[in-house]
Amino acid sequence: MTGLSRQERRLLEPIEQQSMLDRVLDWAALNTGTGNLGGLAMMAGRLADAFSVLPGKLALRDPDPVEAVGADGRIASRAHGRHLVLRVRPGAARRVLLTGHMDTVFAPDHFFQQCDWLDAATLRGPGTSDMKGGIALMLSALEAFEKTGPRLGYDVLINSDEETGSSSSAGAIRELAAGKIAALTYEPALPGGAMAKARPGSGNFAAVVKGCAAHAGRNPEDGRNALVAAADLALRLARSRRDALGINPARIDGGGPDNLVPDLAVLRFNMRPCREEDAADAASLVDRTIMEVAREHDVQIHLHGAFGRPPKRVGEATERLFAMVSRASADLGEPLTWQDTGGVCDGNNIAACGLPVIDTMGARGGNIHSPGEFLLVDSLSERARLSALVLHRLDRGEILP
């Protein structure tokens, strides 16, 4: 760590790993699947207690209203948990945004609910790296940063619905991104410790297929099989996948008794365009394919959904921000790289607001979104020191406003 000043060395001294690990173990033992409103409420309370050590105004913000298509094809409101917002020095001339998420992909009935040690340095558990480890190290970095008497202001947003697209927190993201000079998001590092550069966009869609019921034995020809039409639509969309546009048919709801031609099905699919123009092409592709399937199967198809995460491109301001983060990491003795990735996160939405963002400031680990998810525990202190140093240098004005 030869590139650090004496002041920077003092900044990093208070950061120790055990307190972060204790928080991760506590938080990971609590199920916070996006749909588990009780677990999310408990987690929000624990986070509010933890972040209350920082100055500023802390609140739990109600989610924005969200509608979703049910298995019966009807549109209904979908409930979400509240989002934690902390605003520190709101009148400061220079302010940054830090974001994370408290939800995981593991529902309360999923078997992966407990932590265990794979070895002395590797903790396996739900959300340990994505991203309860990231939240823990963010907090420790802010605690150390506050001891330096900084002038830099910041907002913290920890939402409850990132794993399903941040539909109830997108408004909060836009609001808090306004007026900031930069943003740091605490998604886990990519495999090998690299940070994410460009990301594709993402859209979640539901195609409601309405056919005509009939007796499967007596007069099946009078029916219009919605399930078959939905399957045909799924296959056609899957065959349309290309390098610049990922398409994943994910689920079909529908069907009923074996002796009934089903008159309703709901196809759910995800699309990932690399560029804005690819998103426009995707919309035309879906419209065209739906028209073809509806005509050939003599059914009605209604599409719901949108591209909730725009493609994240990297401009000059983000290049400057990464260069500063990379220098800080090198000064800590940890060379850093970044690369394009296929995943999406709140960094997409932040970048769409015109704000430079580094969105993999979190812990190192792997196998996220699976029962093998693990956290490399030493990365808690490593990445907390990096965040504290980056905040200190932002406070010092190391990148252009």
mmCIF file of C-alpha atoms in Angstrom:
data_model
loop_
_atom_site.group_PDB
_atom_site.id
_atom_site.type_symbol
_atom_site.label_atom_id
_atom_site.label_comp_id
_atom_site.label_asym_id
_atom_site.label_seq_id
_atom_site.Cartn_x
_atom_site.Cartn_y
_atom_site.Cartn_z
ATOM 1 C CA MET A 1 0.000 0.000 0.000
ATOM 2 C CA THR A 2 2.837 2.334 -0.915
ATOM 3 C CA GLY A 3 0.594 4.764 -2.821
ATOM 4 C CA LEU A 4 -1.349 5.880 0.256
ATOM 5 C CA SER A 5 -0.879 9.138 2.105
ATOM 6 C CA ARG A 6 -0.593 9.244 5.880
ATOM 7 C CA GLN A 7 -4.166 10.556 6.105
ATOM 8 C CA GLU A 8 -5.414 7.724 3.932
ATOM 9 C CA ARG A 9 -3.661 5.144 6.088
ATOM 10 C CA ARG A 10 -5.395 6.568 9.162
ATOM 11 C CA LEU A 11 -8.711 6.407 7.283
ATOM 12 C CA LEU A 12 -8.323 2.669 6.687
ATOM 13 C CA GLU A 13 -7.101 1.654 10.157
ATOM 14 C CA PRO A 14 -10.571 1.305 11.785
ATOM 15 C CA ILE A 15 -11.841 -1.110 9.146
ATOM 16 C CA GLU A 16 -11.842 -4.637 10.531
ATOM 17 C CA GLN A 17 -13.420 -7.760 9.153
ATOM 18 C CA GLN A 18 -15.187 -9.396 12.100
ATOM 19 C CA SER A 19 -17.933 -6.810 12.473
ATOM 20 C CA MET A 20 -18.778 -7.117 8.780
ATOM 21 C CA LEU A 21 -18.792 -10.902 8.954
ATOM 22 C CA ASP A 22 -21.074 -10.819 12.005
ATOM 23 C CA ARG A 23 -23.541 -8.675 10.061
ATOM 24 C CA VAL A 24 -23.454 -10.973 7.045
ATOM 25 C CA LEU A 25 -24.129 -14.032 9.207
ATOM 26 C CA ASP A 26 -27.024 -12.269 10.918
ATOM 27 C CA TRP A 27 -28.565 -10.924 7.728
ATOM 28 C CA ALA A 28 -28.086 -14.105 5.664
ATOM 29 C CA ALA A 29 -29.947 -16.132 8.303
ATOM 30 C CA LEU A 30 -33.045 -14.057 7.507
ATOM 31 C CA ASN A 31 -34.930 -14.997 4.348
ATOM 32 C CA THR A 32 -35.452 -11.936 2.176
ATOM 33 C CA GLY A 33 -36.762 -13.354 -1.064
ATOM 34 C CA THR A 34 -38.352 -10.516 -3.036
ATOM 35 C CA GLY A 35 -41.845 -11.825 -2.329
ATOM 36 C CA ASN A 36 -41.276 -12.446 1.389
ATOM 37 C CA LEU A 37 -42.727 -9.201 2.740
ATOM 38 C CA GLY A 38 -42.369 -10.267 6.368
ATOM 39 C CA GLY A 39 -38.704 -11.151 5.962
ATOM 40 C CA LEU A 40 -38.039 -7.939 4.059
ATOM 41 C CA ALA A 41 -39.707 -5.886 6.800
ATOM 42 C CA MET A 42 -37.483 -7.517 9.399
ATOM 43 C CA MET A 43 -34.415 -6.938 7.245
ATOM 44 C CA ALA A 44 -35.335 -3.301 6.674
ATOM 45 C CA GLY A 45 -35.578 -2.845 10.428
ATOM 46 C CA ARG A 46 -32.162 -4.404 11.000
ATOM 47 C CA LEU A 47 -30.642 -2.273 8.271
ATOM 48 C CA ALA A 48 -32.212 0.861 9.717
ATOM 49 C CA ASP A 49 -30.665 0.045 13.094
ATOM 50 C CA ALA A 50 -27.267 -0.635 11.508
ATOM 51 C CA PHE A 51 -27.188 2.490 9.320
ATOM 52 C CA SER A 52 -28.430 4.718 12.153
ATOM 53 C CA VAL A 53 -24.787 5.087 13.286
ATOM 54 C CA LEU A 54 -24.288 7.406 10.317
ATOM 55 C CA PRO A 55 -25.329 11.063 10.333
ATOM 56 C CA GLY A 56 -28.231 12.303 8.247
ATOM 57 C CA LYS A 57 -31.903 11.477 7.872
ATOM 58 C CA LEU A 58 -32.937 7.836 7.540
ATOM 59 C CA ALA A 59 -36.352 6.674 6.328
ATOM 60 C CA LEU A 60 -38.107 3.584 5.040
ATOM 61 C CA ARG A 61 -39.769 4.583 1.783
ATOM 62 C CA ASP A 62 -42.975 2.954 0.604
ATOM 63 C CA PRO A 63 -42.698 1.093 -2.712
ATOM 64 C CA ASP A 64 -44.214 2.576 -5.840
ATOM 65 C CA PRO A 65 -47.390 0.799 -7.061
ATOM 66 C CA VAL A 66 -46.684 -2.090 -9.417
ATOM 67 C CA GLU A 67 -49.061 -4.177 -11.508
ATOM 68 C CA ALA A 68 -48.360 -7.707 -12.697
ATOM 69 C CA VAL A 69 -50.089 -10.434 -14.690
ATOM 70 C CA GLY A 70 -51.269 -13.380 -12.616
ATOM 71 C CA ALA A 71 -51.436 -17.012 -13.648
ATOM 72 C CA ASP A 72 -55.095 -16.428 -14.523
ATOM 73 C CA GLY A 73 -54.158 -13.693 -17.004
ATOM 74 C CA ARG A 74 -55.574 -10.918 -14.872
ATOM 75 C CA ILE A 75 -53.651 -7.782 -13.969
ATOM 76 C CA ALA A 76 -53.388 -7.113 -10.254
ATOM 77 C CA SER A 77 -51.279 -5.083 -7.873
ATOM 78 C CA ARG A 78 -48.065 -6.716 -6.676
ATOM 79 C CA ALA A 79 -46.895 -5.899 -3.165
ATOM 80 C CA HIS A 80 -43.264 -5.057 -2.419
ATOM 81 C CA GLY A 81 -41.237 -4.269 0.662
ATOM 82 C CA ARG A 82 -40.133 -0.811 1.714
ATOM 83 C CA HIS A 83 -36.822 0.690 0.646
ATOM 84 C CA LEU A 84 -34.220 2.175 2.988
ATOM 85 C CA VAL A 85 -33.078 5.722 2.165
ATOM 86 C CA LEU A 86 -30.376 7.628 4.056
ATOM 87 C CA ARG A 87 -29.543 11.226 3.098
ATOM 88 C CA VAL A 88 -26.324 12.699 4.471
ATOM 89 C CA ARG A 89 -25.307 16.354 3.996
ATOM 90 C CA PRO A 90 -28.025 17.084 1.405
ATOM 91 C CA GLY A 91 -26.785 20.656 1.014
ATOM 92 C CA ALA A 92 -23.237 19.667 0.071
ATOM 93 C CA ALA A 93 -21.866 21.007 -3.204
ATOM 94 C CA ARG A 94 -20.669 17.556 -4.252
ATOM 95 C CA ARG A 95 -22.800 14.479 -3.595
ATOM 96 C CA VAL A 96 -22.705 10.810 -4.574
ATOM 97 C CA LEU A 97 -25.183 7.920 -4.583
ATOM 98 C CA LEU A 98 -24.556 4.499 -3.053
ATOM 99 C CA THR A 99 -27.030 1.696 -3.744
ATOM 100 C CA GLY A 100 -27.643 -1.899 -2.747
ATOM 101 C CA HIS A 101 -30.519 -4.340 -2.378
ATOM 102 C CA MET A 102 -31.798 -6.330 0.572
ATOM 103 C CA ASP A 103 -33.747 -8.938 -1.418
ATOM 104 C CA THR A 104 -32.497 -12.295 -2.674
ATOM 105 C CA VAL A 105 -33.783 -14.821 -5.202
ATOM 106 C CA PHE A 106 -34.487 -17.466 -2.550
ATOM 107 C CA ALA A 107 -38.139 -17.812 -1.520
ATOM 108 C CA PRO A 108 -39.077 -18.912 2.033
ATOM 109 C CA ASP A 109 -39.820 -22.441 0.816
ATOM 110 C CA HIS A 110 -36.457 -22.814 -0.961
ATOM 111 C CA PHE A 111 -34.204 -25.337 0.752
ATOM 112 C CA PHE A 112 -31.172 -22.995 0.716
ATOM 113 C CA GLN A 113 -31.645 -21.023 3.921
ATOM 114 C CA GLN A 114 -28.544 -21.507 6.078
ATOM 115 C CA CYS A 115 -24.849 -20.590 6.002
ATOM 116 C CA ASP A 116 -22.008 -23.067 6.302
ATOM 117 C CA TRP A 117 -18.244 -22.867 5.919
ATOM 118 C CA LEU A 118 -16.655 -24.481 2.877
ATOM 119 C CA ASP A 119 -13.246 -23.704 4.342
ATOM 120 C CA ALA A 120 -11.755 -21.118 6.691
ATOM 121 C CA ALA A 121 -12.026 -18.351 4.077
ATOM 122 C CA THR A 122 -15.219 -19.290 2.206
ATOM 123 C CA LEU A 123 -18.742 -18.853 3.565
ATOM 124 C CA ARG A 124 -21.607 -20.441 1.653
ATOM 125 C CA GLY A 125 -25.051 -19.000 2.224
ATOM 126 C CA PRO A 126 -28.064 -17.282 0.615
ATOM 127 C CA GLY A 127 -27.288 -13.677 -0.261
ATOM 128 C CA THR A 128 -23.820 -13.772 1.288
ATOM 129 C CA SER A 129 -22.219 -12.211 -1.781
ATOM 130 C CA ASP A 130 -25.370 -10.954 -3.538
ATOM 131 C CA MET A 131 -25.505 -8.768 -1.702
ATOM 132 C CA LYS A 132 -25.575 -8.824 2.075
ATOM 133 C CA GLY A 133 -21.805 -8.892 2.041
ATOM 134 C CA GLY A 134 -21.857 -5.813 -0.186
ATOM 135 C CA ILE A 135 -24.179 -3.940 2.169
ATOM 136 C CA ALA A 136 -22.002 -4.827 5.156
ATOM 137 C CA LEU A 137 -18.822 -3.534 3.552
ATOM 138 C CA MET A 138 -20.588 -0.407 2.260
ATOM 139 C CA LEU A 139 -21.620 0.434 5.820
ATOM 140 C CA SER A 140 -18.138 -0.174 7.230
ATOM 141 C CA ALA A 141 -16.615 2.032 4.541
ATOM 142 C CA LEU A 142 -19.055 4.844 5.348
ATOM 143 C CA GLU A 143 -18.348 4.534 9.071
ATOM 144 C CA ALA A 144 -14.616 4.920 8.433
ATOM 145 C CA PHE A 145 -15.192 7.761 5.964
ATOM 146 C CA GLU A 146 -17.297 9.735 8.447
ATOM 147 C CA LYS A 147 -14.420 9.781 10.954
ATOM 148 C CA THR A 148 -12.414 11.972 8.572
ATOM 149 C CA GLY A 149 -14.773 14.958 8.802
ATOM 150 C CA PRO A 150 -15.768 14.873 5.121
ATOM 151 C CA ARG A 151 -17.597 17.548 3.158
ATOM 152 C CA LEU A 152 -18.891 15.172 0.491
ATOM 153 C CA GLY A 153 -22.613 14.462 0.751
ATOM 154 C CA TYR A 154 -24.254 11.212 -0.200
ATOM 155 C CA ASP A 155 -27.510 9.308 -0.386
ATOM 156 C CA VAL A 156 -27.839 5.594 0.314
ATOM 157 C CA LEU A 157 -30.639 3.546 -1.257
ATOM 158 C CA ILE A 158 -31.121 -0.103 -0.337
ATOM 159 C CA ASN A 159 -34.155 -1.374 -2.207
ATOM 160 C CA SER A 160 -36.264 -4.479 -1.715
ATOM 161 C CA ASP A 161 -36.950 -5.506 -5.323
ATOM 162 C CA GLU A 162 -33.721 -5.417 -7.344
ATOM 163 C CA GLU A 163 -33.842 -9.125 -8.074
ATOM 164 C CA THR A 164 -37.142 -8.738 -9.928
ATOM 165 C CA GLY A 165 -36.233 -5.583 -11.841
ATOM 166 C CA SER A 166 -36.625 -2.726 -9.315
ATOM 167 C CA SER A 167 -40.105 -1.906 -10.594
ATOM 168 C CA SER A 168 -41.210 -0.431 -7.254
ATOM 169 C CA SER A 169 -37.951 1.461 -6.660
ATOM 170 C CA ALA A 170 -37.159 2.825 -10.133
ATOM 171 C CA GLY A 171 -38.680 6.161 -9.178
ATOM 172 C CA ALA A 172 -36.496 6.372 -6.087
ATOM 173 C CA ILE A 173 -33.416 5.601 -8.170
ATOM 174 C CA ARG A 174 -34.205 8.401 -10.622
ATOM 175 C CA GLU A 175 -34.940 10.835 -7.823
ATOM 176 C CA LEU A 176 -31.790 10.106 -5.854
ATOM 177 C CA ALA A 177 -29.533 10.055 -8.932
ATOM 178 C CA ALA A 178 -30.397 13.673 -9.692
ATOM 179 C CA GLY A 179 -27.622 16.142 -8.932
ATOM 180 C CA LYS A 180 -24.978 13.547 -8.045
ATOM 181 C CA ILE A 181 -21.439 13.480 -9.455
ATOM 182 C CA ALA A 182 -21.053 9.681 -9.334
ATOM 183 C CA ALA A 183 -22.632 6.478 -8.069
ATOM 184 C CA LEU A 184 -21.321 3.292 -6.463
ATOM 185 C CA THR A 185 -23.433 0.138 -6.462
ATOM 186 C CA TYR A 186 -22.570 -2.894 -4.345
ATOM 187 C CA GLU A 187 -23.284 -5.839 -6.607
ATOM 188 C CA PRO A 188 -20.696 -8.606 -6.147
ATOM 189 C CA ALA A 189 -17.558 -8.592 -8.247
ATOM 190 C CA LEU A 190 -17.446 -10.683 -11.405
ATOM 191 C CA PRO A 191 -15.629 -14.041 -11.266
ATOM 192 C CA GLY A 192 -11.966 -13.409 -10.595
ATOM 193 C CA GLY A 193 -12.676 -10.075 -8.919
ATOM 194 C CA ALA A 194 -13.173 -7.971 -12.059
ATOM 195 C CA MET A 195 -15.700 -5.148 -12.151
ATOM 196 C CA ALA A 196 -18.541 -4.808 -14.630
ATOM 197 C CA LYS A 197 -18.214 -2.439 -17.568
ATOM 198 C CA ALA A 198 -21.029 -2.400 -20.141
ATOM 199 C CA ARG A 199 -24.235 -4.341 -19.518
ATOM 200 C CA PRO A 200 -27.183 -5.245 -21.758
ATOM 201 C CA GLY A 201 -30.662 -4.027 -20.997
ATOM 202 C CA SER A 202 -33.447 -6.245 -19.706
ATOM 203 C CA GLY A 203 -37.178 -6.491 -20.097
ATOM 204 C CA ASN A 204 -39.689 -8.873 -18.529
ATOM 205 C CA PHE A 205 -42.855 -9.651 -20.459
ATOM 206 C CA ALA A 206 -46.037 -11.684 -20.119
ATOM 207 C CA ALA A 207 -48.035 -12.716 -23.183
ATOM 208 C CA VAL A 208 -51.617 -13.607 -22.252
ATOM 209 C CA VAL A 209 -52.996 -16.075 -24.801
ATOM 210 C CA LYS A 210 -56.780 -16.479 -25.007
ATOM 211 C CA GLY A 211 -58.153 -19.376 -27.038
ATOM 212 C CA CYS A 212 -61.422 -21.300 -26.945
ATOM 213 C CA ALA A 213 -62.327 -24.223 -24.684
ATOM 214 C CA ALA A 214 -63.780 -27.445 -26.076
ATOM 215 C CA HIS A 215 -64.130 -31.123 -25.198
ATOM 216 C CA ALA A 216 -60.830 -32.838 -26.006
ATOM 217 C CA GLY A 217 -62.623 -36.000 -27.209
ATOM 218 C CA ARG A 218 -65.945 -34.986 -28.734
ATOM 219 C CA ASN A 219 -65.132 -31.750 -30.548
ATOM 220 C CA PRO A 220 -61.506 -30.693 -30.162
ATOM 221 C CA GLU A 221 -61.636 -29.021 -33.563
ATOM 222 C CA ASP A 222 -63.977 -26.409 -32.093
ATOM 223 C CA GLY A 223 -61.346 -25.443 -29.539
ATOM 224 C CA ARG A 224 -58.376 -23.111 -29.860
ATOM 225 C CA ASN A 225 -55.565 -24.432 -27.694
ATOM 226 C CA ALA A 226 -54.010 -21.502 -25.856
ATOM 227 C CA LEU A 227 -51.304 -23.701 -24.325
ATOM 228 C CA VAL A 228 -50.093 -24.908 -27.734
ATOM 229 C CA ALA A 229 -50.104 -21.345 -29.058
ATOM 230 C CA ALA A 230 -48.078 -20.159 -26.060
ATOM 231 C CA ALA A 231 -45.587 -22.978 -26.613
ATOM 232 C CA ASP A 232 -45.292 -22.069 -30.292
ATOM 233 C CA LEU A 233 -44.689 -18.438 -29.343
ATOM 234 C CA ALA A 234 -41.990 -19.521 -26.873
ATOM 235 C CA LEU A 235 -40.212 -21.618 -29.499
ATOM 236 C CA ARG A 236 -40.305 -18.880 -32.119
ATOM 237 C CA LEU A 237 -38.930 -16.325 -29.686
ATOM 238 C CA ALA A 238 -36.187 -18.714 -28.570
ATOM 239 C CA ARG A 239 -35.158 -19.299 -32.181
ATOM 240 C CA SER A 240 -34.887 -15.528 -32.675
ATOM 241 C CA ARG A 241 -32.118 -15.187 -30.097
ATOM 242 C CA ARG A 242 -28.896 -13.652 -31.436
ATOM 243 C CA ASP A 243 -25.665 -12.183 -30.112
ATOM 244 C CA ALA A 244 -27.107 -8.676 -29.664
ATOM 245 C CA LEU A 245 -30.411 -9.892 -28.208
ATOM 246 C CA GLY A 246 -30.839 -12.546 -25.545
ATOM 247 C CA ILE A 247 -34.314 -14.101 -25.306
ATOM 248 C CA ASN A 248 -35.312 -16.487 -22.530
ATOM 249 C CA PRO A 249 -38.831 -18.005 -22.470
ATOM 250 C CA ALA A 250 -39.055 -18.727 -18.753
ATOM 251 C CA ARG A 251 -42.489 -20.071 -17.850
ATOM 252 C CA ILE A 252 -45.921 -20.958 -19.160
ATOM 253 C CA ASP A 253 -48.923 -20.819 -16.840
ATOM 254 C CA GLY A 254 -52.097 -22.524 -18.038
ATOM 255 C CA GLY A 255 -53.792 -25.773 -18.821
ATOM 256 C CA GLY A 256 -56.285 -27.837 -16.884
ATOM 257 C CA PRO A 257 -58.068 -31.195 -17.074
ATOM 258 C CA ASP A 258 -56.750 -33.655 -19.634
ATOM 259 C CA ASN A 259 -60.102 -33.762 -21.412
ATOM 260 C CA LEU A 260 -60.369 -29.984 -21.914
ATOM 261 C CA VAL A 261 -58.803 -27.900 -24.689
ATOM 262 C CA PRO A 262 -57.226 -25.084 -22.630
ATOM 263 C CA ASP A 263 -58.471 -21.601 -23.435
ATOM 264 C CA LEU A 264 -55.895 -19.602 -21.441
ATOM 265 C CA ALA A 265 -52.120 -19.565 -21.102
ATOM 266 C CA VAL A 266 -49.564 -16.997 -19.985
ATOM 267 C CA LEU A 267 -46.053 -17.062 -21.436
ATOM 268 C CA ARG A 268 -43.415 -15.191 -19.438
ATOM 269 C CA PHE A 269 -40.128 -14.303 -21.090
ATOM 270 C CA ASN A 270 -37.090 -12.085 -20.628
ATOM 271 C CA MET A 271 -35.253 -10.138 -23.336
ATOM 272 C CA ARG A 272 -31.734 -8.665 -23.075
ATOM 273 C CA PRO A 273 -30.777 -6.179 -25.804
ATOM 274 C CA CYS A 274 -27.159 -5.044 -25.957
ATOM 275 C CA ARG A 275 -27.953 -1.562 -27.303
ATOM 276 C CA GLU A 276 -30.897 0.815 -27.448
ATOM 277 C CA GLU A 277 -31.409 0.005 -31.123
ATOM 278 C CA ASP A 278 -31.512 -3.697 -30.261
ATOM 279 C CA ALA A 279 -34.348 -2.962 -27.814
ATOM 280 C CA ALA A 280 -36.298 -1.266 -30.613
ATOM 281 C CA ASP A 281 -35.662 -4.259 -32.883
ATOM 282 C CA ALA A 282 -36.783 -6.581 -30.079
ATOM 283 C CA ALA A 283 -40.091 -4.753 -29.722
ATOM 284 C CA SER A 284 -40.752 -5.111 -33.452
ATOM 285 C CA LEU A 285 -39.762 -8.783 -33.341
ATOM 286 C CA VAL A 286 -42.175 -9.540 -30.510
ATOM 287 C CA ASP A 287 -45.057 -7.666 -32.160
ATOM 288 C CA ARG A 288 -44.479 -9.488 -35.442
ATOM 289 C CA THR A 289 -44.171 -12.910 -33.835
ATOM 290 C CA ILE A 290 -47.298 -12.410 -31.748
ATOM 291 C CA MET A 291 -49.290 -11.441 -34.840
ATOM 292 C CA GLU A 292 -48.078 -14.557 -36.686
ATOM 293 C CA VAL A 293 -48.889 -16.934 -33.830
ATOM 294 C CA ALA A 294 -52.276 -15.318 -33.158
ATOM 295 C CA ARG A 295 -53.227 -15.649 -36.824
ATOM 296 C CA GLU A 296 -52.025 -19.213 -37.286
ATOM 297 C CA HIS A 297 -53.619 -20.515 -34.066
ATOM 298 C CA ASP A 298 -56.719 -18.295 -34.238
ATOM 299 C CA VAL A 299 -56.179 -16.960 -30.711
ATOM 300 C CA GLN A 300 -55.904 -13.548 -29.086
ATOM 301 C CA ILE A 301 -52.602 -12.513 -27.505
ATOM 302 C CA HIS A 302 -52.145 -9.493 -25.255
ATOM 303 C CA LEU A 303 -48.624 -8.422 -24.298
ATOM 304 C CA HIS A 304 -47.723 -6.855 -20.968
ATOM 305 C CA GLY A 305 -44.342 -5.660 -19.745
ATOM 306 C CA ALA A 306 -41.511 -3.348 -20.751
ATOM 307 C CA PHE A 307 -37.760 -2.907 -20.795
ATOM 308 C CA GLY A 308 -37.289 -1.883 -17.179
ATOM 309 C CA ARG A 309 -33.496 -1.755 -17.404
ATOM 310 C CA PRO A 310 -31.975 0.124 -20.362
ATOM 311 C CA PRO A 311 -28.658 -1.071 -21.787
ATOM 312 C CA LYS A 312 -25.756 0.333 -19.785
ATOM 313 C CA ARG A 313 -23.117 1.895 -21.996
ATOM 314 C CA VAL A 314 -19.817 3.327 -20.780
ATOM 315 C CA GLY A 315 -19.041 6.961 -21.550
ATOM 316 C CA GLU A 316 -16.123 9.245 -20.809
ATOM 317 C CA ALA A 317 -17.323 10.153 -17.302
ATOM 318 C CA THR A 318 -17.595 6.485 -16.303
ATOM 319 C CA GLU A 319 -14.152 5.820 -17.786
ATOM 320 C CA ARG A 320 -12.750 8.576 -15.534
ATOM 321 C CA LEU A 321 -14.536 7.188 -12.496
ATOM 322 C CA PHE A 322 -13.212 3.681 -13.115
ATOM 323 C CA ALA A 323 -9.704 5.034 -13.634
ATOM 324 C CA MET A 324 -9.890 6.643 -10.205
ATOM 325 C CA VAL A 325 -11.276 3.464 -8.593
ATOM 326 C CA SER A 326 -8.593 1.419 -10.336
ATOM 327 C CA ARG A 327 -5.817 3.715 -9.059
ATOM 328 C CA ALA A 328 -7.196 3.439 -5.548
ATOM 329 C CA SER A 329 -7.267 -0.352 -5.787
ATOM 330 C CA ALA A 330 -3.697 -0.427 -7.103
ATOM 331 C CA ASP A 331 -2.597 1.797 -4.214
ATOM 332 C CA LEU A 332 -4.089 -0.828 -1.892
ATOM 333 C CA GLY A 333 -2.008 -3.497 -3.606
ATOM 334 C CA GLU A 334 -4.942 -5.010 -5.527
ATOM 335 C CA PRO A 335 -4.780 -4.504 -9.325
ATOM 336 C CA LEU A 336 -8.249 -4.124 -10.810
ATOM 337 C CA THR A 337 -9.775 -4.840 -14.210
ATOM 338 C CA TRP A 338 -13.236 -4.471 -15.676
ATOM 339 C CA GLN A 339 -15.105 -6.235 -18.455
ATOM 340 C CA ASP A 340 -18.473 -6.350 -20.179
ATOM 341 C CA THR A 341 -20.989 -8.710 -18.628
ATOM 342 C CA GLY A 342 -24.363 -10.209 -19.474
ATOM 343 C CA GLY A 343 -26.025 -9.445 -16.151
ATOM 344 C CA VAL A 344 -28.117 -6.399 -15.300
ATOM 345 C CA CYS A 345 -28.619 -4.426 -12.092
ATOM 346 C CA ASP A 346 -29.580 -1.015 -10.742
ATOM 347 C CA GLY A 347 -26.409 0.294 -12.381
ATOM 348 C CA ASN A 348 -28.340 0.145 -15.670
ATOM 349 C CA ASN A 349 -31.013 2.468 -14.322
ATOM 350 C CA ILE A 350 -28.468 4.807 -12.738
ATOM 351 C CA ALA A 351 -26.451 5.057 -15.959
ATOM 352 C CA ALA A 352 -29.671 5.865 -17.843
ATOM 353 C CA CYS A 353 -29.947 8.961 -15.631
ATOM 354 C CA GLY A 354 -26.644 10.189 -17.086
ATOM 355 C CA LEU A 355 -24.651 9.407 -13.951
ATOM 356 C CA PRO A 356 -21.240 7.661 -14.037
ATOM 357 C CA VAL A 357 -21.526 4.482 -12.006
ATOM 358 C CA ILE A 358 -19.317 1.600 -10.925
ATOM 359 C CA ASP A 359 -21.801 -1.122 -10.031
ATOM 360 C CA THR A 360 -19.673 -4.007 -8.751
ATOM 361 C CA MET A 361 -18.149 -2.440 -5.634
ATOM 362 C CA GLY A 362 -19.342 -5.359 -3.514
ATOM 363 C CA ALA A 363 -17.732 -8.509 -2.205
ATOM 364 C CA ARG A 364 -15.981 -11.249 -4.115
ATOM 365 C CA GLY A 365 -17.633 -14.635 -4.241
ATOM 366 C CA GLY A 366 -19.459 -16.807 -6.733
ATOM 367 C CA ASN A 367 -22.329 -19.109 -7.741
ATOM 368 C CA ILE A 368 -24.827 -16.331 -7.070
ATOM 369 C CA HIS A 369 -28.531 -17.141 -7.604
ATOM 370 C CA SER A 370 -27.829 -20.781 -6.809
ATOM 371 C CA PRO A 371 -27.643 -23.025 -3.711
ATOM 372 C CA GLY A 372 -23.871 -22.870 -4.088
ATOM 373 C CA GLU A 373 -23.599 -19.109 -3.519
ATOM 374 C CA PHE A 374 -20.494 -18.263 -1.520
ATOM 375 C CA LEU A 375 -18.601 -15.291 -0.114
ATOM 376 C CA LEU A 376 -14.816 -14.937 0.016
ATOM 377 C CA VAL A 377 -14.643 -13.478 3.505
ATOM 378 C CA ASP A 378 -11.336 -11.650 3.101
ATOM 379 C CA SER A 379 -12.934 -9.553 0.372
ATOM 380 C CA LEU A 380 -15.098 -7.802 2.979
ATOM 381 C CA SER A 381 -12.166 -5.854 4.401
ATOM 382 C CA GLU A 382 -10.493 -5.525 0.992
ATOM 383 C CA ARG A 383 -13.523 -3.966 -0.672
ATOM 384 C CA ALA A 384 -14.492 -1.878 2.375
ATOM 385 C CA ARG A 385 -11.046 -0.271 2.289
ATOM 386 C CA LEU A 386 -11.421 0.360 -1.430
ATOM 387 C CA SER A 387 -14.801 2.057 -0.936
ATOM 388 C CA ALA A 388 -13.539 4.194 1.935
ATOM 389 C CA LEU A 389 -10.547 5.299 -0.129
ATOM 390 C CA VAL A 390 -12.702 6.041 -3.192
ATOM 391 C CA LEU A 391 -15.094 8.142 -1.090
ATOM 392 C CA HIS A 392 -12.150 10.006 0.447
ATOM 393 C CA ARG A 393 -10.722 10.803 -2.979
ATOM 394 C CA LEU A 394 -14.120 11.856 -4.296
ATOM 395 C CA ASP A 395 -14.339 14.149 -1.279
ATOM 396 C CA ARG A 396 -10.947 15.540 -2.306
ATOM 397 C CA GLY A 397 -12.238 16.216 -5.814
ATOM 398 C CA GLU A 398 -10.249 13.614 -7.701
ATOM 399 C CA ILE A 399 -12.646 13.357 -10.659
ATOM 400 C CA LEU A 400 -14.277 16.191 -12.548
ATOM 401 C CA PRO A 401 -17.655 17.389 -11.194
#
